[in-house]
Short mmCIF file of C-alpha atoms and ligand atoms in Angstrom, two decimals:
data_model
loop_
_atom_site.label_atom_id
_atom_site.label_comp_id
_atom_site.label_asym_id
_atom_site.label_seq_id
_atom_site.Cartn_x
_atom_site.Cartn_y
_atom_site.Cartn_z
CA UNK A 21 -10.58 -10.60 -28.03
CA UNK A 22 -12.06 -7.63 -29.16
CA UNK A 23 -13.32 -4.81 -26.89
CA UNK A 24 -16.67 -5.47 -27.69
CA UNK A 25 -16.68 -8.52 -26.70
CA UNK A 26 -14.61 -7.60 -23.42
CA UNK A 27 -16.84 -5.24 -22.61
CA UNK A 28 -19.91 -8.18 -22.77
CA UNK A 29 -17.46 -10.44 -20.59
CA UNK A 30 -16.62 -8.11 -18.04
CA UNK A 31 -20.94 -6.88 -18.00
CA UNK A 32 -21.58 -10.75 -16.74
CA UNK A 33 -19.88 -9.79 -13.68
CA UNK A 34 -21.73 -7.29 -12.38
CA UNK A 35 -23.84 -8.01 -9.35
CA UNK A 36 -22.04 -10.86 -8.93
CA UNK A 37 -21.10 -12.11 -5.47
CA UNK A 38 -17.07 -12.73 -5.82
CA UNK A 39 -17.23 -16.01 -3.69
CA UNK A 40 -18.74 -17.59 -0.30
CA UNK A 41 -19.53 -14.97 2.56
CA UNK A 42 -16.19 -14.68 4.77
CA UNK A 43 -16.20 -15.52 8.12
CA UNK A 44 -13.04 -14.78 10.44
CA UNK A 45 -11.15 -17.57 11.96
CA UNK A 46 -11.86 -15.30 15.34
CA UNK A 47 -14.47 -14.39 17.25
CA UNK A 48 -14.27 -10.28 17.66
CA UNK A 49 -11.50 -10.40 21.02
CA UNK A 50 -9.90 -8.17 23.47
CA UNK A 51 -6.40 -9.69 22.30
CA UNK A 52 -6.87 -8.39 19.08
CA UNK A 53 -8.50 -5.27 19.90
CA UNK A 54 -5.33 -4.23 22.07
CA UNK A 55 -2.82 -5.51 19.27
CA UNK A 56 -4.54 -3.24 17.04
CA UNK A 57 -4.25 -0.37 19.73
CA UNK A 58 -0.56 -0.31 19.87
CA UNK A 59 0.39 -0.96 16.27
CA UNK A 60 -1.70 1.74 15.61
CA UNK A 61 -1.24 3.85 18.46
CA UNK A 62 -4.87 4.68 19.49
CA UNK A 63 -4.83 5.25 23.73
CA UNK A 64 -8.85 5.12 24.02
CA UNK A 65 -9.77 3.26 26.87
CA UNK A 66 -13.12 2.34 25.64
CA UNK A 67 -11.24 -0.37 23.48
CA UNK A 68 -8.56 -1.78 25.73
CA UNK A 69 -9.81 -0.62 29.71
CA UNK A 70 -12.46 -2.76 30.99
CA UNK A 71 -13.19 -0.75 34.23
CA UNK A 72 -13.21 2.65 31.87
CA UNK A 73 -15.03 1.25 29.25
CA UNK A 74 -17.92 0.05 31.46
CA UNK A 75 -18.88 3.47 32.96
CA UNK A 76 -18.23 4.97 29.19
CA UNK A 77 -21.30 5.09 26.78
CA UNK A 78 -20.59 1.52 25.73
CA UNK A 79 -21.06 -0.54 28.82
CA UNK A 80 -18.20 -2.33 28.27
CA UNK A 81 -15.39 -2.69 25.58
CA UNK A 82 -15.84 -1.93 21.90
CA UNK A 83 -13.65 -2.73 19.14
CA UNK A 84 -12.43 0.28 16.57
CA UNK A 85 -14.88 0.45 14.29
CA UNK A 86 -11.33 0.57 11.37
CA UNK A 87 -11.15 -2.94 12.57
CA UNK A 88 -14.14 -3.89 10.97
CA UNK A 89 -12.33 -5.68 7.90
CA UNK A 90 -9.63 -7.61 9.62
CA UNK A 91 -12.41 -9.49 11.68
CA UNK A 92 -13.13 -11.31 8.60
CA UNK A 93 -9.84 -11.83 6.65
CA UNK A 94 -8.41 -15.00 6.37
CA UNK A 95 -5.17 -14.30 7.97
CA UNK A 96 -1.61 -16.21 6.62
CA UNK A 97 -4.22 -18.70 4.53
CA UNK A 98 -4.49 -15.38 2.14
CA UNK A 99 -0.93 -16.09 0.86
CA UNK A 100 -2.14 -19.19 -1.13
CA UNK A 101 -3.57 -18.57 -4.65
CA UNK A 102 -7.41 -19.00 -4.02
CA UNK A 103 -9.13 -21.16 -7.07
CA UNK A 104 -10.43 -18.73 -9.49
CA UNK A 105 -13.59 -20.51 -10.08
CA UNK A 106 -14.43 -19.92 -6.33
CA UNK A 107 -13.40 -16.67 -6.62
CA UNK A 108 -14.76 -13.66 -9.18
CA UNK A 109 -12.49 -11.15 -8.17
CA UNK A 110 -9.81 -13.01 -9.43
CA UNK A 111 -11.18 -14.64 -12.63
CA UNK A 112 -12.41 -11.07 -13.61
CA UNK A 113 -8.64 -9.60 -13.12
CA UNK A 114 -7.20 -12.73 -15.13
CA UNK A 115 -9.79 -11.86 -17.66
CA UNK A 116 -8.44 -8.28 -17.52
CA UNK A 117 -4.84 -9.86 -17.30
CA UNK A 118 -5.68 -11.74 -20.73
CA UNK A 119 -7.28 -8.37 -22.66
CA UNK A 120 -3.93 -6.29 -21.97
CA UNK A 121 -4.30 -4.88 -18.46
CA UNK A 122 -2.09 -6.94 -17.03
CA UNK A 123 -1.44 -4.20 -13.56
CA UNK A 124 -3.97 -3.17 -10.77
CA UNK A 125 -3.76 -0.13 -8.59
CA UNK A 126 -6.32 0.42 -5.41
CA UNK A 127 -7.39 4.05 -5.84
CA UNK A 128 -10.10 4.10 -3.55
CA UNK A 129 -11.60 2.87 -0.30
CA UNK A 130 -14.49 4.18 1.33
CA UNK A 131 -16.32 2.27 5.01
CA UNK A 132 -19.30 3.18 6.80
CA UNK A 133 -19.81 1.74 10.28
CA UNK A 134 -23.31 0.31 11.49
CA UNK A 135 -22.95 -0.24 15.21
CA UNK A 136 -19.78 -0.85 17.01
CA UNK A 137 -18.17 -4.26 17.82
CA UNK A 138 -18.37 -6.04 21.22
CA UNK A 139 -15.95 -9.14 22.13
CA UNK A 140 -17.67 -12.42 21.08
CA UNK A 141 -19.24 -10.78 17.87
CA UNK A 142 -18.46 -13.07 14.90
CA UNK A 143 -17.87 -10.77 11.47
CA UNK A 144 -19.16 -12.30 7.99
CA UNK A 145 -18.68 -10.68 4.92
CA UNK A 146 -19.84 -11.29 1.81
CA UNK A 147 -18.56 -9.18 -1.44
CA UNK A 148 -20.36 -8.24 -4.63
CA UNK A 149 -19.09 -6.62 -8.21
CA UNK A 150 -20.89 -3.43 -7.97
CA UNK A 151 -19.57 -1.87 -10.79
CA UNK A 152 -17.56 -1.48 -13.95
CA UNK A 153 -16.33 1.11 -15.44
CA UNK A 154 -16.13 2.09 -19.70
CA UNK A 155 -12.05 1.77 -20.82
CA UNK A 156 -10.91 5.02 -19.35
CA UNK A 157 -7.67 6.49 -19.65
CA UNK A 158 -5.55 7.58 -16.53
CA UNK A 159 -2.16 8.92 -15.96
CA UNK A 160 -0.96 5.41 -15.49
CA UNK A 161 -2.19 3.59 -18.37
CA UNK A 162 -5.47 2.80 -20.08
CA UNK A 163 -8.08 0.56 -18.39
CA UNK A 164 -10.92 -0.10 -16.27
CA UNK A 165 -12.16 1.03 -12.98
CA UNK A 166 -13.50 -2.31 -10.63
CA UNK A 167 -15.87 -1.11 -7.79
CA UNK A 168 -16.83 -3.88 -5.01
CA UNK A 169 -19.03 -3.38 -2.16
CA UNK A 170 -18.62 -5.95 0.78
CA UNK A 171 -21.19 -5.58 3.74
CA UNK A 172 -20.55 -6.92 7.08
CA UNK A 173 -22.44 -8.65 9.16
CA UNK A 174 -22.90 -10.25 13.05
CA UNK A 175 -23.74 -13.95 13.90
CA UNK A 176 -27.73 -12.89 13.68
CA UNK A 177 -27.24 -11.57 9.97
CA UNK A 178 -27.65 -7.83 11.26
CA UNK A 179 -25.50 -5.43 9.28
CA UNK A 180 -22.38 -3.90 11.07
CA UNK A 181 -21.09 -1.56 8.40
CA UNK A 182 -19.89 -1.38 4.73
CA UNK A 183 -16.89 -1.01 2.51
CA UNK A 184 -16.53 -0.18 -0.88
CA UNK A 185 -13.38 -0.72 -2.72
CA UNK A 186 -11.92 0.63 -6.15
CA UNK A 187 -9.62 -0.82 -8.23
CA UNK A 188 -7.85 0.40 -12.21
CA UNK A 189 -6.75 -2.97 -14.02
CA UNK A 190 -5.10 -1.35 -16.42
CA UNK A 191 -2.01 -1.34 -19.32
CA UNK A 192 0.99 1.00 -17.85
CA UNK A 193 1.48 3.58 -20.40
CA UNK A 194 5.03 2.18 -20.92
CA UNK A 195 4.28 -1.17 -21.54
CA UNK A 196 5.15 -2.38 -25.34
CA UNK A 197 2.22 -1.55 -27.56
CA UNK A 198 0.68 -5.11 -29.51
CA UNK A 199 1.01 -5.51 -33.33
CA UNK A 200 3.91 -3.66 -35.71
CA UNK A 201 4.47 -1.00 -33.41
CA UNK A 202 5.47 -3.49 -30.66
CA UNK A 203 7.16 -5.74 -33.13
CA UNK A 204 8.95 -2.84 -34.07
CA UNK A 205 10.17 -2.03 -30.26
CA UNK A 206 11.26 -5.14 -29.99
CA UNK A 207 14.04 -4.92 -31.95
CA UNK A 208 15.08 -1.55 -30.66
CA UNK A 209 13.80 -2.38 -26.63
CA UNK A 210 14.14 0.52 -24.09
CA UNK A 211 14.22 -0.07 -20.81
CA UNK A 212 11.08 0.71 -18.95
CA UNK A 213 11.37 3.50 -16.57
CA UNK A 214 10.25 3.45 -13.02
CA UNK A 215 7.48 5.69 -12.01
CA UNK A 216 8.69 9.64 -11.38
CA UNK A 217 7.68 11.41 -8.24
CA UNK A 218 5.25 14.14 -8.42
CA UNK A 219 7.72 17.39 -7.85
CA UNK A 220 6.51 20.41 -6.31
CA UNK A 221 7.91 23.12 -4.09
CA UNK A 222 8.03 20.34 -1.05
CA UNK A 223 10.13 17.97 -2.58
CA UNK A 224 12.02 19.53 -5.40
CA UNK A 225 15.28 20.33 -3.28
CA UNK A 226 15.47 16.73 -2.18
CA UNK A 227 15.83 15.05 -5.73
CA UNK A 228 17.88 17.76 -6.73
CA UNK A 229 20.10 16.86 -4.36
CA UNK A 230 19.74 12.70 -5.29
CA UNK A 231 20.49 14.05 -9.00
CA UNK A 232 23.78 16.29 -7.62
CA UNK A 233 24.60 12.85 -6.10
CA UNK A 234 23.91 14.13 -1.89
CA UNK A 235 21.27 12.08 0.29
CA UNK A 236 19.35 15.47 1.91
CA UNK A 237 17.86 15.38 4.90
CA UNK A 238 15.81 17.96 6.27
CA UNK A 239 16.13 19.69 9.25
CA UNK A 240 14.56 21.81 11.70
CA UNK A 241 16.17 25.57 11.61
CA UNK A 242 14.17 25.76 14.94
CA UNK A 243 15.17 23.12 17.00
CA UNK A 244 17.01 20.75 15.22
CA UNK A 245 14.73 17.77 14.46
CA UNK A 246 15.65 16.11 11.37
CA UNK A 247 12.94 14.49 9.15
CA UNK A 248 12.12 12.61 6.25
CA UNK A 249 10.75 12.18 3.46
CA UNK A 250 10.56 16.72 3.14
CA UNK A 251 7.70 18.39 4.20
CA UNK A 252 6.77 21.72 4.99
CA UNK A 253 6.17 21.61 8.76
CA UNK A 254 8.19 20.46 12.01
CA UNK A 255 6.18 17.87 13.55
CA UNK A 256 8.21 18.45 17.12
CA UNK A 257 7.56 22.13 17.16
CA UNK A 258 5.75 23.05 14.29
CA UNK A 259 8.40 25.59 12.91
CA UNK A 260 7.86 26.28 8.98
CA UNK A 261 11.50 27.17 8.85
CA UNK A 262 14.26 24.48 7.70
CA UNK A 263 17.18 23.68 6.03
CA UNK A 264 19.32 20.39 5.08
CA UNK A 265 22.40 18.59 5.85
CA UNK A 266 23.64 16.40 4.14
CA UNK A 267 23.64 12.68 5.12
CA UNK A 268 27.09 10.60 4.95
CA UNK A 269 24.18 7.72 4.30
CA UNK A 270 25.59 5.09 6.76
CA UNK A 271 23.27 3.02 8.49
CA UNK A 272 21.04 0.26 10.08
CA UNK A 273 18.26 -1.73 8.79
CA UNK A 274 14.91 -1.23 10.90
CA UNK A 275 12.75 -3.12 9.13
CA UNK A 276 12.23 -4.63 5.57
CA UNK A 277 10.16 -6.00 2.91
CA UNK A 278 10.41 -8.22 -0.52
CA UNK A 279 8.16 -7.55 -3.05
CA UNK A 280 6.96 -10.16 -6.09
CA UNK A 281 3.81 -8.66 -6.65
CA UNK A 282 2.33 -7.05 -8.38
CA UNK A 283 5.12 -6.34 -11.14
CA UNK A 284 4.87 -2.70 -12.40
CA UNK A 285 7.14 -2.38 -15.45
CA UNK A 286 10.71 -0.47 -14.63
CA UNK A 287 11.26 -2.55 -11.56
CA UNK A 288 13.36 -5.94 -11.26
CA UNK A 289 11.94 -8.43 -8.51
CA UNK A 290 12.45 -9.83 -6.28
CA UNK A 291 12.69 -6.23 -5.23
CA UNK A 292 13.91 -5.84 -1.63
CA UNK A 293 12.80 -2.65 0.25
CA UNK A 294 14.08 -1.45 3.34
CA UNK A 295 13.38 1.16 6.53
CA UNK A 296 16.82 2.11 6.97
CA UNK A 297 18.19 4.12 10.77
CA UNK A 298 20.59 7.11 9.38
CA UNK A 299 23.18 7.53 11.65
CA UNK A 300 22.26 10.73 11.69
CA UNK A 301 18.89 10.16 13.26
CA UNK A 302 16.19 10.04 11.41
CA UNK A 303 14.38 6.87 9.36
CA UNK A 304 14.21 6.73 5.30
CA UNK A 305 12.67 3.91 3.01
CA UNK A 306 14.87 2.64 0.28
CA UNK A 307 15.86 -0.39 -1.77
CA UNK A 308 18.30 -2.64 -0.79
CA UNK A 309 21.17 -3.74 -2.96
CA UNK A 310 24.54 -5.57 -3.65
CA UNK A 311 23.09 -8.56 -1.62
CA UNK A 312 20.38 -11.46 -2.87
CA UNK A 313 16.94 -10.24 -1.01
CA UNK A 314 17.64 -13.57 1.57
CA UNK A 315 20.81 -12.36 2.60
CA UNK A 316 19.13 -8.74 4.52
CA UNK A 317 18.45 -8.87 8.10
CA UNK A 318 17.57 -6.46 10.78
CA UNK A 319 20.25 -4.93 12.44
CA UNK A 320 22.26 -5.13 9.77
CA UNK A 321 25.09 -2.42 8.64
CA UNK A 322 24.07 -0.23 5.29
CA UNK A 323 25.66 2.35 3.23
CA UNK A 324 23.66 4.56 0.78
CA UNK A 325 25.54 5.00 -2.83
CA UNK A 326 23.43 7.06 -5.01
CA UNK A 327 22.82 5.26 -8.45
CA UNK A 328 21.22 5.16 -11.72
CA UNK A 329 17.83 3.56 -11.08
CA UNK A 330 17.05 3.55 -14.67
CA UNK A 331 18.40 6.04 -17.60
CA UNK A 332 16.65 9.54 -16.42
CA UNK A 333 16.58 8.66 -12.51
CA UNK A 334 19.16 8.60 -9.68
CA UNK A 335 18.30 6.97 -6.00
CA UNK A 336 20.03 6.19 -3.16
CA UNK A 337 20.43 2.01 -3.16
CA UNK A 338 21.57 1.19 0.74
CA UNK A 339 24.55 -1.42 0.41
CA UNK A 340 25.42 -4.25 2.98
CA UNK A 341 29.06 -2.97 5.03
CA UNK A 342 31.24 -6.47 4.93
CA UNK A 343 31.33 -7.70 8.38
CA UNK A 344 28.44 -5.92 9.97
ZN1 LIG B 28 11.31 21.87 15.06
#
């Protein structure tokens, strides 16, 4: 297909709606709302107080207005491939997929809120193509720029708020180029890299350190507190001034993930990912290795060895302990 023709393809899909309006599988609900409050921390009464929120502005108890999407995603039922002919979105990527921009990246997200949400409100959404861009090209690859808009709205069709969301579909820069010159790379392949971090004065001393073979951590010359990944301030006391130790890299799995999708060249998957407890006391994420991806479990023992992650970059890979 030629880019012309692409380009004619991908103008069909503008203004399109990507499938049926969305409705959650809840009603909007205090359960929820207080869920959402300790994951993410927020102590306003207004949401989770019933006696504070009534003599507040509201009258009663609102929801966050941030929880405006999840009131009408599908929940676990997302996991299973939706039928592309129900669903724009993703016959417009596979188009993409089939053109040469096989990878997507969210770069942008943008919500306006309407009115707030009261227990018993029931969220619909429905989602349009608003836009597509010209091929443009970007530090990760050539491709094109997908902008949806999805509007929200209560059981009486009145709006509650807005979101618009931007995607790039688009080629990585080190995937194998088509025609000779990819015929020719394929009988001379080189590895794909993984993608470098952005270094600046922040950061620098930390993958020096990776490179010199050390796991840094920074610490507080004030009062101690070690943190991680580096930045510039203490966010116990707010002291500028730091230094590092260095970490013997023993320690505990927190939490983890496995990732399939999407594939970005560089990495292998199933690629296991895990918050790891230093010993020393503070949290880093890292991938897992030495083990198949089923084998990790919380609690369990790790020990960082720092390793070639491809030819030009070092990491620290966190290693099962035998017998932990
Ligand atoms: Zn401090």
């Amino acid at each position: 297909m030629d880019k012309q023709e692409l380009e004619a393809k991908l103008r069909a899909y503008v203004g399109r709606e990507t499938g049926p309006p969305a409705t959650g599988p809840d009603p909007v609900n205090e359960a929820m709302i207080r869920h959402w409050c300790e994951a993410m921390g927020d102590r306003n009464p207004v949401y989770t107080d019933r006696a504070a929120a009534e003599k507040s502005v509201h009258g009663g108890v609102v929801a966050p207005p941030t929880m405006l999407q999840a009131w009408s995603l599908r929940g676990m039922a997302m996991a299973e491939p939706m039928d592309p002919a129900q669903d724009a979105q993703l016959s417009l990527h596979a188009l993409l997929a089939s053109a040469g921009y096989p990878s997507v990246v969210a770069t942008n997200c943008e919500q306006g809120y309407t009115r707030y949400l009261r227990p018993g409100d029931q969220v619909v959404s429905r989602t349009v193509i608003e836009a597509i861009s010209g091929e443009k090209a970007t530090g990760l690859g050539i491709g094109y720029f997908v902008d949806t808009r999805t509007t929200f709205t209560d059981q009486r069709g009145e709006e509650l708020g807005w979101m618009t969301f931007r995607v790039l579909k688009f080629k990585p820069n080190q995937m194998t180029p088509e025609g000779s010159a990819g015929a020719k790379a394929a009988q001379s392949p080189a590895r794909p890299r993984r993608l470098k971090p952005p270094l600046g004065h922040d950061n620098q001393w930390w993958w020096e350190g990776v490179a010199a073979g050390e796991l840094r951590i920074q610490r507080c010359k004030d009062c101690g507190t070690l943190r991680h990944p580096p930045r510039p301030m203490c966010g116990k006391c707010q002291s500028i001034a730091w230094d590092w130790i260095v970490s013997k890299g023993a320690g505990t799995v927190h939490s983890f993930t496995v990732l399939h999708h999407p594939p970005v060249p560089g990495y292998e998957y199933p690629l296991p990912v895990a918050l790891v407890d230093l010993d020393e006391g503070t949290r880093i994420v890292a991938n897992v290795a030495g083990c198949a991806p089923g084998e990790i479990r919380i609690g369990m023992r790790v020990q960082a060895r720092i390793e070639a992650a491809d030819d030009e970059m070092k990491l620290p890979f966190f290693h099962p302990v035998a017998g932990s």
